Amino acid sequence: MLFVCFTAKTSVSTANVQLIYHSVLSELLHDKRRKFTFSETAYFWRWWKEQRPTTRATFRTLVQEGRVEFAGGGWVHNDEATPDYLHIIDQYTWGLRKLNDTLGPCGKPKAAWQIDTYGHTREQVSLLAQMGYDGLFIGRVDHKQREAMIEEDRMEFMWRGSDVLGKMSDIMTHTLFNLYNAPDGFCFDFLCNDEPIIDDPDNKVYNADKRVNDFISQIERQAKYYDHDNIMVTMGGDFTYQSAANWFMNMDKLINHVNTHPANLSDINIFYSTPSCYLKAIYLYGRRDKAMYTEKDDQLPYGSDSMTYWTGYYSSRPSLKYFARRAHVFLQVVKQLTVIARLGDSYELHLLRHAVSLVLHHDAITG
């Protein structure tokens, strides 16, 4: 499974998400086997507004064909610890409405995507389950929790968001193996220094066999921790795919050589996929119907190691958190007044929705 997720990093000050959309769109048109997954609607909307009708039509076609997919689909990838319920619901409503208005029913995300937040809450889980997502993907898990998950074979589990709602708040949850990054040594981006796949046998630096063996080893190591034959391998990272050609060229080679490798025939088959396709595959396997561990707690606080606990953001930048709450209150007032006055949406109301939702980003309201 190959996809990318966007998250802000100050070390990548020249990153340009607009380039990612243009670059990926161009590469998808070269080969119908290729697929790609986007996440936050805020980035998509900024790009979409500037596109010509022909580009929009092409993008819609890719969505209808299942070759472009949105995961999550909220306006942003929201923090889970500091916002309140209504604020989270509003930002999802705004993001999903934009996707529906621009892409139609085929643009509706089937997979919830909370892969970079600094811990997870039952309340978020409950909301996502009630929104109708087929499954939830998470990335950042406390280091001790991850060790226990690996030892106890529960990298995938059923998460119950509410004791009161019971099964209505259950959602199948998948813990990503590599956070959301490519396996070690297989980042084919100009932001990385990993070697490309060179499969010309006449080239002195031919390395296809070695690279294939390394990749198969990575898959086999990961497969031990999931109780079925479908393994999700993420291929991306923060602000990657600004030059998508290098990624797809190398991934095409990787897919071809792994699937035809003499020592691998019939054992491993890799291909481009998406989060919703993965969920469909494991449901066909019967994973949801089998006895699974049920999580009923929060996954907070998040500790990336024994000396690093991500708890300061609960109270840091209090003024920002205060203004985020106040702005959301004003948004509720304005929405109700426009309904009472039968004014409908306005440009100013749209701007307020954008700003109030954007501040919920896990790298914004957290400070």
Short mmCIF file of C-alpha atoms in Angstrom, two decimals:
data_model
loop_
_atom_site.label_atom_id
_atom_site.label_comp_id
_atom_site.label_asym_id
_atom_site.label_seq_id
_atom_site.Cartn_x
_atom_site.Cartn_y
_atom_site.Cartn_z
CA MET A 1 0.00 0.00 0.00
CA LEU A 2 1.53 3.27 -1.09
CA PHE A 3 0.40 6.68 0.04
CA VAL A 4 1.42 9.94 1.66
CA CYS A 5 0.20 12.07 4.53
CA PHE A 6 0.93 15.77 5.01
CA THR A 7 2.14 17.16 8.31
CA ALA A 8 3.97 20.37 9.08
CA LYS A 9 7.65 20.32 9.96
CA THR A 10 9.70 23.47 10.49
CA SER A 11 12.76 21.71 9.08
CA VAL A 12 11.06 21.65 5.67
CA SER A 13 10.58 25.38 5.29
CA THR A 14 10.38 25.30 1.47
CA ALA A 15 7.76 22.55 1.27
CA ASN A 16 4.96 23.14 -1.21
CA VAL A 17 1.83 20.97 -1.08
CA GLN A 18 0.62 22.47 -4.36
CA LEU A 19 3.60 20.84 -6.06
CA ILE A 20 2.63 17.51 -4.53
CA TYR A 21 -0.83 17.64 -6.09
CA HIS A 22 0.47 18.64 -9.52
CA SER A 23 3.30 16.12 -9.45
CA VAL A 24 1.19 13.19 -8.24
CA LEU A 25 -1.63 13.93 -10.69
CA SER A 26 0.82 13.88 -13.59
CA GLU A 27 2.34 10.55 -12.52
CA LEU A 28 -1.00 8.83 -11.93
CA LEU A 29 -1.95 9.53 -15.55
CA HIS A 30 1.09 7.59 -16.78
CA ASP A 31 -0.02 4.23 -15.38
CA LYS A 32 -3.50 3.06 -14.35
CA ARG A 33 -2.06 0.72 -11.72
CA ARG A 34 -0.84 3.63 -9.63
CA LYS A 35 -2.87 4.91 -6.67
CA PHE A 36 -2.47 7.66 -4.13
CA THR A 37 -4.06 8.79 -0.86
CA PHE A 38 -4.48 12.34 0.40
CA SER A 39 -5.71 13.39 3.82
CA GLU A 40 -6.48 16.94 4.91
CA THR A 41 -9.13 18.82 2.93
CA ALA A 42 -7.64 22.24 3.73
CA TYR A 43 -4.63 21.52 1.52
CA PHE A 44 -6.80 20.06 -1.21
CA TRP A 45 -9.18 23.03 -1.23
CA ARG A 46 -6.38 25.57 -1.61
CA TRP A 47 -5.11 23.66 -4.64
CA TRP A 48 -8.57 22.95 -6.09
CA LYS A 49 -9.66 26.59 -6.17
CA GLU A 50 -6.85 27.45 -8.60
CA GLN A 51 -7.37 24.59 -11.06
CA ARG A 52 -8.83 24.76 -14.54
CA PRO A 53 -12.02 22.81 -15.40
CA THR A 54 -9.99 20.20 -17.33
CA THR A 55 -7.72 19.53 -14.35
CA ARG A 56 -10.72 19.27 -12.04
CA ALA A 57 -12.42 16.82 -14.39
CA THR A 58 -9.27 14.68 -14.53
CA PHE A 59 -8.99 14.64 -10.75
CA ARG A 60 -12.67 13.68 -10.37
CA THR A 61 -12.16 10.80 -12.80
CA LEU A 62 -9.24 9.48 -10.76
CA VAL A 63 -11.39 9.64 -7.62
CA GLN A 64 -14.25 7.80 -9.34
CA GLU A 65 -11.83 5.11 -10.51
CA GLY A 66 -10.54 4.63 -6.96
CA ARG A 67 -7.02 5.70 -7.91
CA VAL A 68 -7.16 8.82 -5.73
CA GLU A 69 -8.60 8.47 -2.26
CA PHE A 70 -9.03 10.71 0.75
CA ALA A 71 -8.48 9.29 4.24
CA GLY A 72 -9.90 11.14 7.20
CA GLY A 73 -11.18 14.03 5.13
CA GLY A 74 -11.51 16.54 7.95
CA TRP A 75 -10.46 20.10 7.25
CA VAL A 76 -7.28 19.19 9.13
CA HIS A 77 -5.78 16.28 11.01
CA ASN A 78 -6.98 17.55 14.39
CA ASP A 79 -5.34 17.26 17.78
CA GLU A 80 -7.28 14.97 20.12
CA ALA A 81 -6.37 16.19 23.60
CA THR A 82 -7.12 19.93 23.59
CA PRO A 83 -10.26 20.57 21.45
CA ASP A 84 -13.85 19.99 22.59
CA TYR A 85 -16.39 17.68 20.93
CA LEU A 86 -18.28 20.28 18.92
CA HIS A 87 -15.09 21.84 17.60
CA ILE A 88 -13.96 18.46 16.26
CA ILE A 89 -17.36 17.74 14.73
CA ASP A 90 -17.40 21.14 13.03
CA GLN A 91 -14.00 20.72 11.42
CA TYR A 92 -14.93 17.28 10.09
CA THR A 93 -18.26 18.60 8.85
CA TRP A 94 -16.56 21.41 6.96
CA GLY A 95 -13.91 19.18 5.40
CA LEU A 96 -16.29 16.40 4.40
CA ARG A 97 -18.80 18.89 3.00
CA LYS A 98 -16.11 20.38 0.76
CA LEU A 99 -15.15 16.92 -0.51
CA ASN A 100 -18.77 16.08 -1.23
CA ASP A 101 -19.41 19.39 -2.99
CA THR A 102 -16.36 19.04 -5.23
CA LEU A 103 -15.95 15.28 -5.75
CA GLY A 104 -19.40 13.86 -5.06
CA PRO A 105 -20.18 10.59 -3.23
CA CYS A 106 -17.01 8.89 -4.52
CA GLY A 107 -14.95 11.43 -2.60
CA LYS A 108 -16.34 10.29 0.76
CA PRO A 109 -13.50 8.88 2.92
CA LYS A 110 -14.03 5.36 4.26
CA ALA A 111 -10.95 5.26 6.49
CA ALA A 112 -10.33 7.56 9.47
CA TRP A 113 -6.76 8.85 9.54
CA GLN A 114 -5.22 9.99 12.85
CA ILE A 115 -1.63 8.96 12.25
CA ASP A 116 0.35 11.89 13.64
CA THR A 117 -1.52 13.14 16.72
CA TYR A 118 0.33 13.01 20.02
CA GLY A 119 -1.85 10.40 21.66
CA HIS A 120 -5.45 9.32 21.13
CA THR A 121 -8.71 9.64 23.06
CA ARG A 122 -11.80 7.46 23.34
CA GLU A 123 -13.93 10.50 22.57
CA GLN A 124 -12.29 10.91 19.16
CA VAL A 125 -12.81 7.19 18.53
CA SER A 126 -16.48 7.43 19.48
CA LEU A 127 -17.04 10.38 17.13
CA LEU A 128 -15.31 8.65 14.21
CA ALA A 129 -17.30 5.45 14.73
CA GLN A 130 -20.55 7.39 14.76
CA MET A 131 -19.51 9.23 11.59
CA GLY A 132 -19.53 5.87 9.82
CA TYR A 133 -15.87 5.25 9.03
CA ASP A 134 -15.00 1.62 8.25
CA GLY A 135 -11.78 1.74 10.24
CA LEU A 136 -9.21 3.93 11.97
CA PHE A 137 -5.48 4.18 11.31
CA ILE A 138 -3.17 5.49 14.02
CA GLY A 139 0.58 6.06 14.08
CA ARG A 140 1.95 7.57 17.26
CA VAL A 141 1.56 5.13 20.13
CA ASP A 142 3.31 5.35 23.50
CA HIS A 143 6.56 3.38 23.39
CA LYS A 144 5.53 1.06 26.23
CA GLN A 145 2.10 0.57 24.70
CA ARG A 146 3.65 -0.31 21.34
CA GLU A 147 5.93 -2.89 22.97
CA ALA A 148 2.91 -4.47 24.64
CA MET A 149 0.92 -4.44 21.39
CA ILE A 150 3.71 -6.24 19.57
CA GLU A 151 4.18 -8.82 22.32
CA GLU A 152 0.45 -9.48 22.67
CA ASP A 153 -0.38 -9.50 18.95
CA ARG A 154 -2.74 -6.52 19.05
CA MET A 155 -1.37 -4.09 16.49
CA GLU A 156 -4.94 -4.30 15.21
CA PHE A 157 -7.80 -4.14 17.66
CA MET A 158 -11.37 -3.06 18.19
CA TRP A 159 -11.61 0.27 19.97
CA ARG A 160 -14.75 1.07 21.95
CA GLY A 161 -15.24 4.79 22.32
CA SER A 162 -18.14 4.73 24.77
CA ASP A 163 -19.40 2.29 27.38
CA VAL A 164 -22.86 3.82 27.04
CA LEU A 165 -23.06 3.51 23.25
CA GLY A 166 -21.41 0.10 23.24
CA LYS A 167 -20.90 -1.41 19.78
CA MET A 168 -22.19 1.76 18.12
CA SER A 169 -18.89 3.37 19.16
CA ASP A 170 -16.67 0.46 18.07
CA ILE A 171 -14.17 0.99 15.28
CA MET A 172 -11.58 -1.37 13.83
CA THR A 173 -8.17 0.20 14.54
CA HIS A 174 -4.89 -0.46 12.74
CA THR A 175 -1.56 0.65 14.21
CA LEU A 176 0.91 1.58 11.47
CA PHE A 177 4.22 -0.23 11.66
CA ASN A 178 6.49 2.59 10.43
CA LEU A 179 4.45 5.50 11.78
CA TYR A 180 3.55 6.74 8.27
CA ASN A 181 6.97 6.61 6.66
CA ALA A 182 8.51 4.30 4.10
CA PRO A 183 10.50 1.29 5.37
CA ASP A 184 14.11 2.05 6.26
CA GLY A 185 16.15 2.55 3.12
CA PHE A 186 13.18 2.94 0.78
CA CYS A 187 12.39 6.64 0.81
CA PHE A 188 12.71 7.67 -2.83
CA ASP A 189 12.45 11.41 -2.24
CA PHE A 190 14.88 14.27 -2.73
CA LEU A 191 14.43 14.90 1.00
CA CYS A 192 16.01 11.49 1.68
CA ASN A 193 19.38 9.96 0.86
CA ASP A 194 18.28 6.38 0.16
CA GLU A 195 19.72 4.78 -2.97
CA PRO A 196 17.42 4.28 -5.97
CA ILE A 197 16.72 0.91 -7.53
CA ILE A 198 19.06 0.33 -10.48
CA ASP A 199 17.90 -2.67 -12.50
CA ASP A 200 19.96 -2.35 -15.67
CA PRO A 201 22.21 -5.45 -15.56
CA ASP A 202 24.83 -3.66 -17.67
CA ASN A 203 25.16 -0.91 -15.08
CA LYS A 204 28.16 -1.27 -12.76
CA VAL A 205 26.07 -0.20 -9.77
CA TYR A 206 23.23 -2.67 -10.45
CA ASN A 207 21.48 -3.29 -7.12
CA ALA A 208 17.99 -4.61 -7.91
CA ASP A 209 18.52 -8.06 -6.36
CA LYS A 210 19.91 -6.64 -3.13
CA ARG A 211 17.19 -4.01 -2.87
CA VAL A 212 14.47 -6.61 -3.46
CA ASN A 213 15.91 -8.90 -0.80
CA ASP A 214 16.09 -5.99 1.64
CA PHE A 215 12.47 -5.06 0.96
CA ILE A 216 11.24 -8.64 1.35
CA SER A 217 13.07 -8.80 4.68
CA GLN A 218 11.27 -5.63 5.79
CA ILE A 219 7.89 -7.09 4.81
CA GLU A 220 8.57 -10.39 6.57
CA ARG A 221 9.63 -8.58 9.73
CA GLN A 222 6.45 -6.50 9.71
CA ALA A 223 4.16 -9.42 8.83
CA LYS A 224 4.96 -11.21 12.10
CA TYR A 225 2.93 -8.66 14.04
CA TYR A 226 -0.34 -8.86 12.08
CA ASP A 227 -2.71 -11.81 12.22
CA HIS A 228 -3.49 -12.14 8.51
CA ASP A 229 -1.84 -12.14 5.10
CA ASN A 230 -2.55 -8.53 4.14
CA ILE A 231 0.30 -6.20 5.06
CA MET A 232 0.08 -2.44 4.74
CA VAL A 233 3.39 -0.81 3.77
CA THR A 234 3.32 2.99 3.86
CA MET A 235 5.45 4.84 1.31
CA GLY A 236 5.68 8.53 2.06
CA GLY A 237 6.53 11.06 4.73
CA ASP A 238 6.27 14.74 5.62
CA PHE A 239 6.01 16.82 2.44
CA THR A 240 7.28 14.03 0.21
CA TYR A 241 6.15 13.58 -3.42
CA GLN A 242 6.90 17.16 -4.45
CA SER A 243 8.75 15.33 -7.22
CA ALA A 244 6.58 12.22 -7.53
CA ALA A 245 8.28 10.80 -10.63
CA ASN A 246 11.23 9.50 -8.63
CA TRP A 247 8.89 7.74 -6.18
CA PHE A 248 6.70 6.07 -8.78
CA MET A 249 9.60 5.08 -11.03
CA ASN A 250 11.32 3.29 -8.15
CA MET A 251 8.11 1.79 -6.75
CA ASP A 252 7.22 0.42 -10.19
CA LYS A 253 10.61 -1.27 -10.31
CA LEU A 254 10.20 -2.58 -6.78
CA ILE A 255 6.76 -4.04 -7.51
CA ASN A 256 7.95 -5.68 -10.71
CA HIS A 257 11.09 -7.24 -9.22
CA VAL A 258 9.52 -8.39 -5.95
CA ASN A 259 6.62 -10.08 -7.73
CA THR A 260 8.93 -11.88 -10.18
CA HIS A 261 11.74 -12.67 -7.75
CA PRO A 262 12.63 -16.40 -8.07
CA ALA A 263 12.86 -16.93 -4.32
CA ASN A 264 9.55 -15.17 -3.76
CA LEU A 265 7.18 -16.50 -6.43
CA SER A 266 3.67 -17.09 -5.01
CA ASP A 267 4.68 -16.01 -1.49
CA ILE A 268 4.56 -12.21 -1.67
CA ASN A 269 2.55 -10.07 -4.05
CA ILE A 270 2.83 -6.29 -3.73
CA PHE A 271 0.76 -3.65 -5.50
CA TYR A 272 -0.50 -0.10 -5.17
CA SER A 273 -3.42 0.19 -2.80
CA THR A 274 -5.29 2.51 -0.43
CA PRO A 275 -6.48 2.44 3.21
CA SER A 276 -10.05 1.59 2.19
CA CYS A 277 -8.85 -1.30 0.00
CA TYR A 278 -6.83 -2.61 2.93
CA LEU A 279 -9.87 -2.49 5.21
CA LYS A 280 -11.96 -4.28 2.61
CA ALA A 281 -9.30 -7.00 2.30
CA ILE A 282 -9.10 -7.71 6.02
CA TYR A 283 -12.88 -7.68 6.34
CA LEU A 284 -13.11 -10.26 3.54
CA TYR A 285 -10.51 -12.23 5.47
CA GLY A 286 -12.96 -12.12 8.38
CA ARG A 287 -10.74 -10.09 10.67
CA ARG A 288 -13.62 -8.00 12.04
CA ASP A 289 -15.66 -11.10 12.92
CA LYS A 290 -12.86 -12.88 14.74
CA ALA A 291 -12.23 -12.55 18.44
CA MET A 292 -10.17 -9.38 18.83
CA TYR A 293 -8.75 -7.43 21.70
CA THR A 294 -11.09 -4.58 22.62
CA GLU A 295 -9.48 -1.35 23.81
CA LYS A 296 -11.59 0.75 26.18
CA ASP A 297 -9.10 3.36 27.36
CA ASP A 298 -7.46 6.54 26.12
CA GLN A 299 -3.96 6.33 24.72
CA LEU A 300 -2.69 9.36 26.60
CA PRO A 301 -0.19 10.65 27.50
CA TYR A 302 2.05 9.85 24.56
CA GLY A 303 5.68 9.04 25.30
CA SER A 304 8.00 8.59 22.33
CA ASP A 305 10.63 7.18 24.70
CA SER A 306 11.21 6.83 28.43
CA MET A 307 12.51 10.41 28.72
CA THR A 308 10.13 12.17 26.31
CA TYR A 309 6.47 12.61 27.17
CA TRP A 310 4.38 14.91 24.99
CA THR A 311 2.33 16.56 27.72
CA GLY A 312 3.45 20.19 27.74
CA TYR A 313 1.14 21.07 24.87
CA TYR A 314 -1.91 20.38 27.07
CA SER A 315 -1.40 23.83 28.60
CA SER A 316 1.23 25.62 26.48
CA ARG A 317 0.31 28.78 24.56
CA PRO A 318 -2.83 29.31 26.65
CA SER A 319 -3.79 32.47 24.76
CA LEU A 320 -3.92 30.57 21.47
CA LYS A 321 -6.09 27.87 23.04
CA TYR A 322 -8.35 30.53 24.57
CA PHE A 323 -8.83 32.39 21.29
CA ALA A 324 -9.49 29.10 19.47
CA ARG A 325 -12.34 28.39 21.91
CA ARG A 326 -13.69 31.94 21.71
CA ALA A 327 -13.60 31.95 17.92
CA HIS A 328 -15.52 28.68 17.87
CA VAL A 329 -18.18 30.17 20.14
CA PHE A 330 -18.52 33.12 17.74
CA LEU A 331 -18.83 30.69 14.85
CA GLN A 332 -21.77 28.95 16.54
CA VAL A 333 -23.47 32.28 17.14
CA VAL A 334 -22.99 33.40 13.54
CA LYS A 335 -24.27 30.09 12.15
CA GLN A 336 -27.44 30.31 14.24
CA LEU A 337 -28.05 33.96 13.36
CA THR A 338 -27.66 33.29 9.63
CA VAL A 339 -30.23 30.50 9.88
CA ILE A 340 -32.67 32.67 11.84
CA ALA A 341 -32.21 35.53 9.37
CA ARG A 342 -32.35 33.13 6.39
CA LEU A 343 -29.18 34.64 4.98
CA GLY A 344 -27.41 31.47 3.94
CA ASP A 345 -23.64 31.07 3.87
CA SER A 346 -21.52 34.12 3.15
CA TYR A 347 -17.89 34.62 2.17
CA GLU A 348 -17.13 35.98 5.65
CA LEU A 349 -18.72 32.92 7.28
CA HIS A 350 -16.62 30.68 5.08
CA LEU A 351 -13.45 32.48 6.17
CA LEU A 352 -14.42 32.03 9.82
CA ARG A 353 -15.09 28.32 9.29
CA HIS A 354 -11.70 27.95 7.60
CA ALA A 355 -9.81 29.68 10.40
CA VAL A 356 -11.65 28.00 13.28
CA SER A 357 -11.11 24.56 11.73
CA LEU A 358 -7.50 25.20 10.71
CA VAL A 359 -6.38 26.06 14.23
CA LEU A 360 -7.35 22.54 15.34
CA HIS A 361 -4.45 21.09 13.35
CA HIS A 362 -2.29 18.90 15.58
CA ASP A 363 0.68 21.20 14.92
CA ALA A 364 -1.33 24.41 15.54
CA ILE A 365 -3.49 24.36 18.67
CA THR A 366 -0.81 22.27 20.37
CA GLY A 367 1.57 25.22 20.09
#
